[in-house]
Every structure is written in C-alpha cells, then in structure tokens.
XYZ file of C-alpha atoms in Angstrom:
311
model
C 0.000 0.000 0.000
C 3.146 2.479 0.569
C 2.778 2.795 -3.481
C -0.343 4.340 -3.262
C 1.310 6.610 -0.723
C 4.574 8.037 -2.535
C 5.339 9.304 -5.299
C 6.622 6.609 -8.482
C 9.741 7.577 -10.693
C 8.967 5.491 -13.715
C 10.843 6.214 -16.960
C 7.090 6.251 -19.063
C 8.414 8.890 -21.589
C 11.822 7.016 -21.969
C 9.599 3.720 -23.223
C 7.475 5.959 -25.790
C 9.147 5.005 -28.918
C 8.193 1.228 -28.196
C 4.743 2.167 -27.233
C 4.283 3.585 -29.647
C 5.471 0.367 -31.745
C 3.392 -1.445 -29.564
C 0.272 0.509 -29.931
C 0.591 0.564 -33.837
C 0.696 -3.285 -33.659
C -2.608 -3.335 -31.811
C -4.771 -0.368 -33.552
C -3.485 -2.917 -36.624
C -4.834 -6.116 -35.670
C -8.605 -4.319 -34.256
C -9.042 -3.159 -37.630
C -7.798 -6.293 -39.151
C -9.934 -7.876 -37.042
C -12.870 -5.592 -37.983
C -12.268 -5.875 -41.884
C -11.854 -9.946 -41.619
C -14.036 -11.087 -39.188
C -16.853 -7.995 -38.863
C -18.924 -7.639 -35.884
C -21.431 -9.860 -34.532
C -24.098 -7.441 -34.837
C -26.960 -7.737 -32.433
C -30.513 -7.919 -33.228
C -30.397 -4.467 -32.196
C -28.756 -3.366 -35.490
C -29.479 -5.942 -37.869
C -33.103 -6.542 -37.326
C -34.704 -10.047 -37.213
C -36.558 -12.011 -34.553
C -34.796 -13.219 -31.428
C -36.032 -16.447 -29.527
C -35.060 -17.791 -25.957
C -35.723 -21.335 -25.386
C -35.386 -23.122 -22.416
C -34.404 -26.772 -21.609
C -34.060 -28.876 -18.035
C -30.983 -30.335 -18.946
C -27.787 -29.104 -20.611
C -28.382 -28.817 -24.326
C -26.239 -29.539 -26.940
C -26.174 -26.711 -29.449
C -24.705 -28.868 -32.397
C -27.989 -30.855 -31.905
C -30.116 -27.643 -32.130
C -28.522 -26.179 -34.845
C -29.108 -29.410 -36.508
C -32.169 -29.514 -35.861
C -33.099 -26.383 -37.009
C -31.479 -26.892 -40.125
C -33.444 -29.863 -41.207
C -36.321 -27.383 -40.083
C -35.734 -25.321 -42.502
C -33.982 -22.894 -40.800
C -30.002 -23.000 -41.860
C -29.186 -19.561 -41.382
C -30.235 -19.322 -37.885
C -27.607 -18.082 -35.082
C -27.705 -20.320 -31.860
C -25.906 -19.747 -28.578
C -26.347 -20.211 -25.019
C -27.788 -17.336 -22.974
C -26.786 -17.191 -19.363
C -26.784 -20.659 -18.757
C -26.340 -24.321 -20.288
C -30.077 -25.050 -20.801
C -30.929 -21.309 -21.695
C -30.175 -20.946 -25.538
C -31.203 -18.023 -28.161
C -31.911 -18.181 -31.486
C -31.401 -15.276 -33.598
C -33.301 -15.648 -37.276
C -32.956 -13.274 -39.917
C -35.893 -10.762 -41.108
C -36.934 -12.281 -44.503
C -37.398 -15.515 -42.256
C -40.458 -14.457 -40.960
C -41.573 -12.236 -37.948
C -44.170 -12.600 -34.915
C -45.750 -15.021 -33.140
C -46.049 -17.449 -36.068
C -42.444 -17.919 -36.348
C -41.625 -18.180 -32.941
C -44.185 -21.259 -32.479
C -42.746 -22.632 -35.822
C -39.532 -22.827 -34.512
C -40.676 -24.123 -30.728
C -42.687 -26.935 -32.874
C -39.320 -27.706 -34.972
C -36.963 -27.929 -31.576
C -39.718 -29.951 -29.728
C -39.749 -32.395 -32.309
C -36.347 -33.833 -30.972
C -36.938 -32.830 -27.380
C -40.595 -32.091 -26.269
C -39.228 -30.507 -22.960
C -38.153 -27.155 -24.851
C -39.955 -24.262 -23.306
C -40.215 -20.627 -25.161
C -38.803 -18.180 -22.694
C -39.278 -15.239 -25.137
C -39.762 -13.680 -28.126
C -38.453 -10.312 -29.851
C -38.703 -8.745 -33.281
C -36.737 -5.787 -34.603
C -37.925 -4.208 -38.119
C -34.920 -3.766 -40.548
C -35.324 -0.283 -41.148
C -35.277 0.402 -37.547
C -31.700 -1.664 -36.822
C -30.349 0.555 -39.715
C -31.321 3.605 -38.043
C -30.226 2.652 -34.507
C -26.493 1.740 -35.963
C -26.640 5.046 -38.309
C -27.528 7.266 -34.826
C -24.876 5.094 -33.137
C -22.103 5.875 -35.117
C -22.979 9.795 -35.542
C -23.031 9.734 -31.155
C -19.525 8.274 -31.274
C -18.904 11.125 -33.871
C -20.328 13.826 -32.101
C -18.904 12.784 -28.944
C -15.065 13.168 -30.450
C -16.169 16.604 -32.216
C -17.180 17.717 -28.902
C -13.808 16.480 -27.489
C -11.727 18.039 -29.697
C -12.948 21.275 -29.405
C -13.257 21.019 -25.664
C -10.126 20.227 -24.849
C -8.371 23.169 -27.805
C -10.054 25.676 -25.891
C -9.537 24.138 -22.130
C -5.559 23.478 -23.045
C -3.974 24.323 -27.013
C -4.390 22.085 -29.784
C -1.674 19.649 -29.549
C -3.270 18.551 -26.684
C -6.881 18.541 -28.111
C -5.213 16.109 -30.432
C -3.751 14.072 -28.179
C -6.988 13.464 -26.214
C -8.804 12.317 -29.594
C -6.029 10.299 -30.898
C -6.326 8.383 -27.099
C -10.051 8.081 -27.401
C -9.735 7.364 -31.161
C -7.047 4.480 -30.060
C -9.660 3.471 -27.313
C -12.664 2.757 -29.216
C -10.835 1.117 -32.124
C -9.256 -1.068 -29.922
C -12.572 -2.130 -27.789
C -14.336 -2.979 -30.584
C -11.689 -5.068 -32.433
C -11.407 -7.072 -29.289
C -15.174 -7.808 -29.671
C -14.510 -8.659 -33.481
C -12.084 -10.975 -32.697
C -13.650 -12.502 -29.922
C -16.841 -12.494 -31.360
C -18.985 -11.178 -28.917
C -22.248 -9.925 -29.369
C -22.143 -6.201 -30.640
C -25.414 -4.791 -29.534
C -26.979 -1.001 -27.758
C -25.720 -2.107 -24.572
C -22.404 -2.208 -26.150
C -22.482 0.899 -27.830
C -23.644 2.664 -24.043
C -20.377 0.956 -23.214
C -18.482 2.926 -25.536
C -19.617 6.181 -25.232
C -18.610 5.648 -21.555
C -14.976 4.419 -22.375
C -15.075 7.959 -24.027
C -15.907 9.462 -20.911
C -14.211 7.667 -18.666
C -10.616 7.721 -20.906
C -11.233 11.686 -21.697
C -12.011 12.151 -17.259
C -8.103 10.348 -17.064
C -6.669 12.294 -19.966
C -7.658 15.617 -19.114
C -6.172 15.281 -15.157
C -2.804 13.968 -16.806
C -3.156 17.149 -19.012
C -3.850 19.914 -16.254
C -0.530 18.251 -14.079
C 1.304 18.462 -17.481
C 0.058 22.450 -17.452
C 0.753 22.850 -13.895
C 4.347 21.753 -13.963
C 5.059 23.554 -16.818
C 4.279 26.515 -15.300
C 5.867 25.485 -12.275
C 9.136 23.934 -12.694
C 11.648 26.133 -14.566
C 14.029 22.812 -15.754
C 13.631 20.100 -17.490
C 11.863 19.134 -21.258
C 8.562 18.578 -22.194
C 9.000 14.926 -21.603
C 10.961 15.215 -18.573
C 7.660 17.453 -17.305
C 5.674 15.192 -19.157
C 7.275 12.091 -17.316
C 7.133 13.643 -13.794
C 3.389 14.725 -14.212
C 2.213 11.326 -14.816
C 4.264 9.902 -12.209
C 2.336 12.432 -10.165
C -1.124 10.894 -11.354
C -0.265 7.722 -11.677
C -1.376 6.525 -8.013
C -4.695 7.839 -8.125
C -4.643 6.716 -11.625
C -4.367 2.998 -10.348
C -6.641 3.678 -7.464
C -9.856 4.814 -10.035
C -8.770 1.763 -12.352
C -8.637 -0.945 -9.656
C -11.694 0.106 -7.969
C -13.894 0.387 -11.041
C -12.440 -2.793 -12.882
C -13.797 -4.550 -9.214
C -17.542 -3.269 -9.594
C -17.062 -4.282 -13.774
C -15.691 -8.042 -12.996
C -18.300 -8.813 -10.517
C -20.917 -7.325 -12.871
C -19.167 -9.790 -15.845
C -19.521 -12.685 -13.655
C -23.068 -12.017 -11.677
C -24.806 -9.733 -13.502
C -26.667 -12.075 -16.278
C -26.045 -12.081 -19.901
C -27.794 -9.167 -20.715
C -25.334 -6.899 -18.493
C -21.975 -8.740 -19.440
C -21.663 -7.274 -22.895
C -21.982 -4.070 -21.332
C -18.992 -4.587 -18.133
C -16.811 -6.682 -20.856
C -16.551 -3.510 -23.249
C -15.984 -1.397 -19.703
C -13.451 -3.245 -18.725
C -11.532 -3.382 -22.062
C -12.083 0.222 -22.132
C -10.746 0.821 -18.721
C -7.435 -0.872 -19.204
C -6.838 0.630 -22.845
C -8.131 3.997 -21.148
C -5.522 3.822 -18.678
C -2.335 3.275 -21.024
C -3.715 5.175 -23.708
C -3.795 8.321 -21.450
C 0.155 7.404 -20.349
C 1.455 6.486 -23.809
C -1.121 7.737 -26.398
C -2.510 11.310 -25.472
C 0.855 12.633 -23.652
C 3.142 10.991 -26.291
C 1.148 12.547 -29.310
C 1.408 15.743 -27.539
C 5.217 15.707 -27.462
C 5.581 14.218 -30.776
C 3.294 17.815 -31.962
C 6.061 19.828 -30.357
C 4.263 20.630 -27.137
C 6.282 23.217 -25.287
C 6.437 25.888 -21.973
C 5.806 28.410 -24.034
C 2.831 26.956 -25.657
C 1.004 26.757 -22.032
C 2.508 29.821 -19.921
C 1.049 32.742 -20.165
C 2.483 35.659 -21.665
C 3.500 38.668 -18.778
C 0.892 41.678 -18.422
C 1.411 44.507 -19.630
C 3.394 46.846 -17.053
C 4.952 43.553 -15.833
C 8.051 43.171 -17.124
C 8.741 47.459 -16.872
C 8.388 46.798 -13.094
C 10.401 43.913 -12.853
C 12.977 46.114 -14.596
C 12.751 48.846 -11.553
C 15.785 48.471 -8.918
C-alpha cells in the first residue's frame, strides 16, 4: 500500500518510442480484425426475430442447430444465454416475424426434445436496426467533435489532439477485441463505448492539467521530462480509479446475467486501454506535436516586465 502513498519515478516517456510500436501493432490487428471477421451485430442493429428457449438439462447446441437446419432454418444463429439449458436463437428478417415464427420454430426444436420451453420472443424491423447503428455511429462522432474542441479551448491544440487520438485508439481497440472474440455487438455495447469515451477523456484531461501545472511550475527540465514527472504524479490515483472500477465491472461480468456482461466486458476493455492510452497515447502525441512551456505559460501583463525592470 506504501505505493499508493509516494510518489513513483517510472521512466514512461523514456519507453514511448516502443509504445508507440506497440500501440501501432494493436490499432493494426482491431481493424484487421474488424475488416476480416466484422462484428457480430446484435438484433439491435441488424433486425430479425430473437427467440429464448429453455431446456431442463444441458443442451447440446450442435444438436439444435441441426435440428433447425433440417427445419428449414439454416441460417439461424444459436448460442447459449446465461446458462447451459438457456439458448437463443437469432433468425434473420426475410425468415419471418411474430408469433407465427416463434411457435414454428418451438414446434421444430420440440420435435427432438418435447421438454423445450419458449422463454421469449423479440422482433426488430430492418429499417429500424439501420437507423439505430446510423444514430450510433454519428453519437460516437459527435462525442469526439465535442472532445476536440473542448479540450483546444480548455488546453492548445496539440493537446486537443492528443486526447482524440487516445479516445480514437480506445474505441478502435474495444471494438476489435469484440470482433475478434466475437462477442455480441449490440446497444448495450455501444452505451459501453460512449462511456470508455468518458471515462478515458475524465483520465486524460487530469494527466493534461498536471502536465500544465508543472510547466508553469518547474523552470528545468523538457517537455518529456515534465511530461514524465506529471504522470508519475497521477499515476497513483490513476491505479486507485482503475482498480476500484475494474472490481464493480468483474463482478458485474460474472453475476450480472447475460444481458449486463456485454456491457462490463466492453468497460473493462475500455478501462485498461483507457488507462495506457492516457500514459502512452494522449501525452506521447502531444510531445511528438512539439508541445512546449511556451505553448502553455502565459504571456506577462502589460506593465509587468517594466516593473520587474525597476531596482
């Protein structure tokens, strides 16, 4: 616990070059990831009807999509939900829709086990997925518009760039991981993001007002020597917020059902990415722009410097 107490000396500016190898290598593979592989999209965004069906015994899902198959229904997406016996079925719009096709597809699964039990049903129009994932992707937008011109007014541009090139990195990253992965992609996952944005701008921005502080502050030293001593600075009650949110996130992962754990799992990416991205992403880009003291202290008022000249 003495860690959180005192203050680190860690070389973080020293290692930048090979994080920023590092962090090349992984903005590579989420978009290689989302070119490849693609998002599972949830019924959310693609539309379709979305059955849970229940069993009293584990179920084997090889069986059910079998099943289904010689049903008719090859396309369908099967996966456990929650639980062993819990399973959903996700079936494509031009499939069908409503009540009809939910009992058609009970009837098909209780052919080779009459124990199946329809849990519940959902349908989401086409149209209205398109529009959800269109108004998705223009909040993410808006939300690093807003950023950028936040933070240019709040600090100087090289900064504002920083911060968007950490929550750019942050995003990307999160939702490669769920490409490769291949988890579910749905609204609760997108409310996810928009609070990575949050969360990774709240830990940028205090990096960035200890980075304006010092330079103001300490006469010697460069920017990354500042840089370096300012994070240093943060970094315990950096680690403090991290640890004590990644707690509440991994106990909501683990308890909180399967309609939460899309939700914590993007979280907790985003936390950890957050966290380095603010050390090695927003302060690094800053530096690399040519961030300076004279770029953050202000210039002497007028008079100032005639009295200062007065024995």
């Amino acid at each position: 616990m003495d860690f959180f107490k005192r203050e680190p000396n860690i070389e973080f500016m020293a290692h930048r070059g090979r994080a920023a190898v590092f962090t090349a290598v992984l903005v590579a593979a989420a978009i290689a990831f989302l070119l490849f592989r693609g998002l599972n999209l949830g019924l959310d965004f693609t539309g379709g009807t979305l059955v849970e069906v229940g069993y009293p015994q584990t179920v084997d899902l090889a069986e059910v999509r079998s099943t289904l198959a010689e049903g008719g229904y090859e396309d369908a997406v099967v996966q456990t939900f929650g639980t062993s016996r819990d399973i959903l079925i996700r079936l494509a719009p031009d499939v069908g829709e409503g009540d009809s096709l939910s009992n058609a597809v009970l009837d098909t699964l209780r052919e080779a086990d009459p124990a199946a039990e329809l849990r519940r049903v959902e349908f989401v129009g086409p149209q209205v997925g398109e529009e959800l994932a269109e108004k998705g992707g223009l909040a993410l937008l808006y939300a690093l518009g807003g950023i950028l011109i936040y933070v240019a007014f709040r600090f100087e541009y090289r900064f504002a760039i920083g911060a968007v090139a950490a929550v750019v990195h942050d995003v990307v990253v999160t939702v490669g991981i769920f490409a490769g992965i291949g988890m579910t992609f749905d609204l609760t996952v997108l409310a996810a993001l928009l609070a990575v944005i949050g969360y990774s701008l709240n830990d940028t921005i205090v990096v960035f007002d200890r980075i304006r502080e010092n330079f103001v502050r300490v006469r010697k030293g460069t920017a990354a020597e500042i840089a370096n001593r300012s994070i240093n600075q943060m970094l315990p009650r950096t680690l403090v917020t991290s640890l004590t949110t990644l707690l509440v996130l991994i106990a909501l992962a683990l308890l909180g059902g399967e309609l939460i754990r899309g939700f914590a799992i993007a979280l907790i990416i985003g936390v950890l990415v957050g966290t380095y991205s603010s050390i090695y992403v927003a302060s690094s880009a800053a530096l690399a722009l040519g961030v300076s003291k004279e770029d953050l202290v202000p210039p002497p008022k007028e008079g100032e410097d005639a009295e200062n000249e007065q024995p």
